[in-house]
Coordinates of C-alpha atoms and ligand atoms in Angstrom, one line a residue:
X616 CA 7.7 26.7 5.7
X617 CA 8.3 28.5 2.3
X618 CA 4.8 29.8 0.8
X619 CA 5.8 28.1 -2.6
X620 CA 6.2 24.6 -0.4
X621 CA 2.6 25.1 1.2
X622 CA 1.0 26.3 -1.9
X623 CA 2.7 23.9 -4.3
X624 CA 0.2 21.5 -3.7
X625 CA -3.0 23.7 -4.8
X626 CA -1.3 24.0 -7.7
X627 CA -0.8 20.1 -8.4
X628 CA -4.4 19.8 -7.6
X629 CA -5.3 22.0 -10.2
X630 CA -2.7 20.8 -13.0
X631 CA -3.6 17.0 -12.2
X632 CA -7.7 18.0 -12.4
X633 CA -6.8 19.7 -15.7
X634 CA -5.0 17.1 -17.2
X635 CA -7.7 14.2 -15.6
X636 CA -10.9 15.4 -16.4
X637 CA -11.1 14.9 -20.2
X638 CA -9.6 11.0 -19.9
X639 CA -12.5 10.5 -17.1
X640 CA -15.2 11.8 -19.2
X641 CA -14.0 10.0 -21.7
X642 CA -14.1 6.6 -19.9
X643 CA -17.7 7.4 -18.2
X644 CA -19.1 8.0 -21.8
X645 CA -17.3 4.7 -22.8
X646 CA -18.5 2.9 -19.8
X647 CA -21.8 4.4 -18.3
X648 CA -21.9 2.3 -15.5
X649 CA -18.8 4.3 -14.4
X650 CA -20.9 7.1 -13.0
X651 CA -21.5 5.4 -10.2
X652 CA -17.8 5.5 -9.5
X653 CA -16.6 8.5 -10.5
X654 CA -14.0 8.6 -8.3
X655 CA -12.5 5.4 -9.3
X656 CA -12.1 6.7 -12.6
X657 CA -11.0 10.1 -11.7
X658 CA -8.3 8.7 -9.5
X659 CA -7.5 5.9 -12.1
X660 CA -6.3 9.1 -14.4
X661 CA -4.7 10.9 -11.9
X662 CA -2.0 7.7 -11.0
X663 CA -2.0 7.3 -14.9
X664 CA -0.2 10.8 -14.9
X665 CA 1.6 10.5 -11.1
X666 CA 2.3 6.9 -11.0
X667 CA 4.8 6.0 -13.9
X668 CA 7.2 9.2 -12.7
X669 CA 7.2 8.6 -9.1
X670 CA 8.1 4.9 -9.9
X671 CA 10.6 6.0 -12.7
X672 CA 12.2 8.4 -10.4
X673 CA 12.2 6.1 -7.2
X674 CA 12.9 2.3 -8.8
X675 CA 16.5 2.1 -7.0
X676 CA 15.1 2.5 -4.0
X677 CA 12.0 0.0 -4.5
X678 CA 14.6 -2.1 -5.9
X679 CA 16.7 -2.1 -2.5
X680 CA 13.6 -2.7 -0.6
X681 CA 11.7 -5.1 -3.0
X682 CA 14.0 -7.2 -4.6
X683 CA 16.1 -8.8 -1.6
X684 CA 13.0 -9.3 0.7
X685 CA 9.7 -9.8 -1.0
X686 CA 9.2 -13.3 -0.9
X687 CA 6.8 -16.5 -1.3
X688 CA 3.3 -15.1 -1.2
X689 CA 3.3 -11.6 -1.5
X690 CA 0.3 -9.5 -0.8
X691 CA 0.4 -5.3 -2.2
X692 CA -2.4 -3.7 -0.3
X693 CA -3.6 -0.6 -2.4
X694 CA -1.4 -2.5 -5.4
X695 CA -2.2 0.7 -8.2
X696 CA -1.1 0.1 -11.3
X697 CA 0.8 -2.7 -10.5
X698 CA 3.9 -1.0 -10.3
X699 CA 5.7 -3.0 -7.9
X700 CA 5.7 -6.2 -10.2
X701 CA 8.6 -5.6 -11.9
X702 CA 10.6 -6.0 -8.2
X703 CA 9.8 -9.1 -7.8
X704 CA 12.0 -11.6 -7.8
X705 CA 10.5 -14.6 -9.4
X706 CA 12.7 -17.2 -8.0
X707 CA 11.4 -16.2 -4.9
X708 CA 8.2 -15.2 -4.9
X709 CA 5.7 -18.1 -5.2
X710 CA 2.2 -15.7 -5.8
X711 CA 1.8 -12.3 -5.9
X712 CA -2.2 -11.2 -4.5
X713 CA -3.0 -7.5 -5.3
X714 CA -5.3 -6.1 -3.1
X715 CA -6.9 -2.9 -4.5
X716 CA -10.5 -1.7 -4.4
X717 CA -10.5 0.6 -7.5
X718 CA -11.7 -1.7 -10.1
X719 CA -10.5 0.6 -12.9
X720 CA -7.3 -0.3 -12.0
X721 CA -7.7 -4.4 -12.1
X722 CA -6.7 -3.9 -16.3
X723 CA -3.8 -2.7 -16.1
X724 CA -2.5 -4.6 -13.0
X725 CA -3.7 -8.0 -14.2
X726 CA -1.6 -6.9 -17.7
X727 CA 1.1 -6.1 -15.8
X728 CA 1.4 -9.1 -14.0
X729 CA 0.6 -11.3 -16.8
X730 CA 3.9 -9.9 -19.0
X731 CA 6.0 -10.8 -15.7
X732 CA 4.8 -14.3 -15.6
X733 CA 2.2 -13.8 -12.9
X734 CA -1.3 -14.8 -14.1
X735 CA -4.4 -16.5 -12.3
X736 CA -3.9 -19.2 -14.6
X737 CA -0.1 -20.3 -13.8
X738 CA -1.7 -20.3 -10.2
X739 CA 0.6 -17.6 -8.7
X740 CA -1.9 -14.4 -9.3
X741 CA -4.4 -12.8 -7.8
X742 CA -6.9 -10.0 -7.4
X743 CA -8.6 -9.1 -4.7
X744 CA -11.0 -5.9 -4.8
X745 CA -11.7 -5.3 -1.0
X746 CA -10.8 -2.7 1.5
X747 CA -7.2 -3.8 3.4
X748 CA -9.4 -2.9 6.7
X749 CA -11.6 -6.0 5.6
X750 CA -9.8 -8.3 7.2
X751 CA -12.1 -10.9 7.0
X752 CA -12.8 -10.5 3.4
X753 CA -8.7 -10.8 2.8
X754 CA -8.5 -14.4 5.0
X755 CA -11.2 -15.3 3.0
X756 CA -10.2 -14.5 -0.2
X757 CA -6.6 -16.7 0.6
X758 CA -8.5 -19.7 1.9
X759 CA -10.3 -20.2 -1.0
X760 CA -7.1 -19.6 -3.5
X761 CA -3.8 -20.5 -1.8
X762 CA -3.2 -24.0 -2.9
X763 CA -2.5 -26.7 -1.1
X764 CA 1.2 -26.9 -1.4
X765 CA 1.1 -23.3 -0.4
X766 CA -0.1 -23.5 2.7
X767 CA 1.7 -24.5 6.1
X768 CA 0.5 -26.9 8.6
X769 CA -0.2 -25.8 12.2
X770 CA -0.9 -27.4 15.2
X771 CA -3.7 -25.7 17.5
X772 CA -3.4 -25.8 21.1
X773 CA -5.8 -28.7 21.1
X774 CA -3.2 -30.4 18.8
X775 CA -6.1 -30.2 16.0
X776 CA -3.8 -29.7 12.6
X777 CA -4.9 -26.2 11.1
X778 CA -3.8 -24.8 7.7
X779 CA -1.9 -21.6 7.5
X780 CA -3.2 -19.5 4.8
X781 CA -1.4 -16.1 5.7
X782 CA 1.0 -14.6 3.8
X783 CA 5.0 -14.3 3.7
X784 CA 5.3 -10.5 2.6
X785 CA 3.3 -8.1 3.6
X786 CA 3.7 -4.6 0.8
X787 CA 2.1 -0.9 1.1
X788 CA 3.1 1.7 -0.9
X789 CA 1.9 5.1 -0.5
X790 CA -1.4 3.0 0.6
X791 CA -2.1 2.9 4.2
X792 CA -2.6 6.8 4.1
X793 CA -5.9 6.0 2.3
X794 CA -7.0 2.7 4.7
X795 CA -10.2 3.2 6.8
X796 CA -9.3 2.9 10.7
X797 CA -5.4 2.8 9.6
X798 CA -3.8 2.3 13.1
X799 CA -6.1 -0.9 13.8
X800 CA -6.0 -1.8 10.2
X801 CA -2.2 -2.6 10.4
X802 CA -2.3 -4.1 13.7
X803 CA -4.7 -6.8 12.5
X804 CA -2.7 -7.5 9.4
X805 CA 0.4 -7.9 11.1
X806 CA -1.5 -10.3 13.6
X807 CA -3.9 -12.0 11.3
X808 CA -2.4 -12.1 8.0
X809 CA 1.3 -12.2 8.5
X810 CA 3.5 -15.4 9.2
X811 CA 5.6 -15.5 12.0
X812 CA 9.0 -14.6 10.1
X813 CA 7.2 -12.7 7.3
X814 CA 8.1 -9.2 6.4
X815 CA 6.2 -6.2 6.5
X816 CA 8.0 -3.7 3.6
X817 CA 6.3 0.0 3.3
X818 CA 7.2 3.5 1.8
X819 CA 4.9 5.9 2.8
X820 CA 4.5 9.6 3.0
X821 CA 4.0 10.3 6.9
X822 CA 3.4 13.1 9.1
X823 CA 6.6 15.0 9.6
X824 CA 8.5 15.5 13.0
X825 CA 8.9 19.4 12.3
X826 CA 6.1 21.0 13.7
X827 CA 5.7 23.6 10.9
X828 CA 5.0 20.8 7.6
X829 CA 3.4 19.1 10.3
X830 CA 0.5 21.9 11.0
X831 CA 0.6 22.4 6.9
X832 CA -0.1 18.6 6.7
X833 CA -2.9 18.6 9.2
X834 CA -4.2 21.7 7.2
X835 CA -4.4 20.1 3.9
X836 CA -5.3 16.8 4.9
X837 CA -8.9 17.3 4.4
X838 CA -9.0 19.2 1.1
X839 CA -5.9 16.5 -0.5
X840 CA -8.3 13.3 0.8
X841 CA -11.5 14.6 -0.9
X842 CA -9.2 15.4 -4.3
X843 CA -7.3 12.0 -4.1
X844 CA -8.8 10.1 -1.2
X845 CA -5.5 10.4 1.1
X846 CA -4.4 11.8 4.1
X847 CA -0.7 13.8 4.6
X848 CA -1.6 13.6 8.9
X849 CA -0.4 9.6 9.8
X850 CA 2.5 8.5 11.5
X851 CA 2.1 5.4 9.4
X852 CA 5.8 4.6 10.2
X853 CA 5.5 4.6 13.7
X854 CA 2.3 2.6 13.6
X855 CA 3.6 -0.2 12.1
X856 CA 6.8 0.3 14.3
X857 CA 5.0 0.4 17.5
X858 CA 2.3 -3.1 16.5
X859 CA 2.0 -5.2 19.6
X860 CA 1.6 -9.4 19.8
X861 CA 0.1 -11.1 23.0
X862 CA 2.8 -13.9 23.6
X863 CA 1.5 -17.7 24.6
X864 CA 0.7 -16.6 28.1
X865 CA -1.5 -13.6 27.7
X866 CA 1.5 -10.7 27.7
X867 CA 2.1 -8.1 25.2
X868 CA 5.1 -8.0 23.3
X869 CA 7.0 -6.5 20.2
X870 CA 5.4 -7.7 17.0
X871 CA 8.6 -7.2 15.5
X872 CA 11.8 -9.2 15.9
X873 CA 14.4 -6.7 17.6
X874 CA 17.6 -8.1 15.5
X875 CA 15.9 -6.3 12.2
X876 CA 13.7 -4.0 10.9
X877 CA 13.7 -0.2 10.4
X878 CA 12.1 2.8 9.2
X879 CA 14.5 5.3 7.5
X880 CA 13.8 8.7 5.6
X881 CA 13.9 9.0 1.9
X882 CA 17.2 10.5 1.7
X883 CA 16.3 12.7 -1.2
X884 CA 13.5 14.0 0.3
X885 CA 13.4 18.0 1.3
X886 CA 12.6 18.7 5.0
X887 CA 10.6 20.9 4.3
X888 CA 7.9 18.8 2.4
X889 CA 4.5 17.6 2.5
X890 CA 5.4 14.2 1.0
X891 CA 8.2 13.6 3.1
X892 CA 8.6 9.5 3.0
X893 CA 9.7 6.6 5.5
X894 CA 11.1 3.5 4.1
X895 CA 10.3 0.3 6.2
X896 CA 10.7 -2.9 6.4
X897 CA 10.1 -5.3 9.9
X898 CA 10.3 -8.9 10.4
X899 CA 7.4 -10.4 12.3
X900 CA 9.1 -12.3 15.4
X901 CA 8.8 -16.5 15.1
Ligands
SAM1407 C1 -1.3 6.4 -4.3 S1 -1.9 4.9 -4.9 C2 -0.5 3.8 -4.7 C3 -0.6 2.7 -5.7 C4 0.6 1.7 -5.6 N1 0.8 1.2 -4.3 C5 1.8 2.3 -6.1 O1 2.7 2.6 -5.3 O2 2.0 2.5 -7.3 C6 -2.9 4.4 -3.5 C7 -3.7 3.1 -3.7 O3 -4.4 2.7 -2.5 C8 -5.6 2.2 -2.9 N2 -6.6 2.2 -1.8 C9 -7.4 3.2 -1.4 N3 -8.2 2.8 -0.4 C10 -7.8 1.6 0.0 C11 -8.2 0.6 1.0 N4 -9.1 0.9 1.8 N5 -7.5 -0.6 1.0 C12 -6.6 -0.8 0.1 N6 -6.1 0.0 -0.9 C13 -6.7 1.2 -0.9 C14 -6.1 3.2 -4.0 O4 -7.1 2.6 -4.8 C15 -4.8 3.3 -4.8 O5 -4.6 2.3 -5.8

């Protein structure tokens, strides 16, 4: 690899700390309480600077993935800013849930879903503030607010009728590189939260096939997830890819329906990057 390419990154490090530190002091000596997360807020002005040109420069591409396939209740694990909002296609999309622990960000997601027509209110918003590795906590929080309508009936095996809180469209963008246990975290989404025929969409930067960025990544990993809390080392792509279902008698299958899904490079990305991408998107077998 190029020095510039492996040293490019110290230098964002120090540019994005620069430009972040006076806003975060700011909003601690606004908001004392704050202190006790300082890297909420620190983080919150880093995506402030990162976030809007990443989306600017990459909105065709969420567009393609967003628009055609998000639909009915859509959960964003690790949901930011709320940038992904804008996708959605209203006439499809019955509720959008952002997950996102970082309660600095809950402002400016809640505004941004409010001036798309998505508030708690109407009944198709909402905000959850756990961990996407707390599964539990996720069911938990769509028992209590998917409304009736919403959900599906089930049958058990008993023939008991259960409700089916879980959700149609599964999103994570440039997310899963920061979840807690990542590979088991997925797997139980995928399981445990997705509908049978719901989609799992993702773009996330993954560890690279060239074994050169790839030592680089694994280099850097620890140093970028203390600065911004994520990793460059997961093969997030091939994780989800690779999720296995047990099948009604006991045997392990695909998770995935075989007729779709995929996981393509970002075609503008360089090889020879740190951030190189996949695209994804998989439909969960019926
Ligand atoms: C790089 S930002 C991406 C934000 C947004 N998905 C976007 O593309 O604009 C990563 C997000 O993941 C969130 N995150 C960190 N740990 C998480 C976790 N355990 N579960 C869910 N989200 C998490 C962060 O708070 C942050 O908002």
């Amino acid at each position: 690899m190029k020095l510039s390419n492996v040293i490019g990154i110290l230098f964002q490090m120090i540019e994005l700390t620069r430009l972040a530190l006076i806003p975060t002091l700011k909003d601690i000596y606004k908001n004392p309480y704050l202190i006790f997360h300082p890297f909420y807020v620190f983080f919150t002005n880093v995506w402030a600077i990162l976030g809007p040109a990443m989306d600017e420069h990459e909105k065709e591409m969420k567009r393609g993935l967003i628009d055609p396939h998000a639909r009915g209740v859509v959960l964003d694990l690790g949901a930011g800013h709320g940038h992904i909002i804008k996708y959605l296609d209203q006439s499809k999309v019955t509720k959008y849930i952002a997950l996102e622990p970082n309660i600095c960000m809950h402002s400016k997601i809640r505004s941004e879903a409010s001036s798309h027509g998505f508030t708690e209110s109407n009944g198709n918003f909402l905000l959850i503030s756990c961990s996407a590795s707390d599964i539990s906590s996720v069911l938990f929080h769509l028992s209590t607010s998917i409304e009736n309508e919403e959900k599906s009936r089930l049958h058990s095996a008993s023939g008991i009728i259960i409700e089916d809180i879980r959700v149609d469209t599964i999103m994570t963008i440039r997310s899963a590189c920061s979840f807690p246990s990542p590979e088991k975290t997925l797997s139980r989404l995928a399981k445990n939260v997705l509908k049978p025929g719901g989609e799992f969409l993702f773009v996330e930067h993954v560890l690279s096939e060239r074994k050169d960025v790839a030592w680089w990544q694994r280099f850097w990993s620890p140093i970028w997830e203390a600065f911004a809390g994520c990793r460059l080392d997961r093969p997030t792509h091939l994780w989800i890819g690779g999720i296995k279902d047990l099948d009604g008698e006991g045997r392990t299958i695909d998770m995935w329906s075989a007729s779709e899904g995929e996981a393509k490079r970002l075609a503008e990305d360089p090889e020879e990057n740190l951030f190189g991408h996949r695209i994804g998107r998989f439909v969960k077998h019926l």
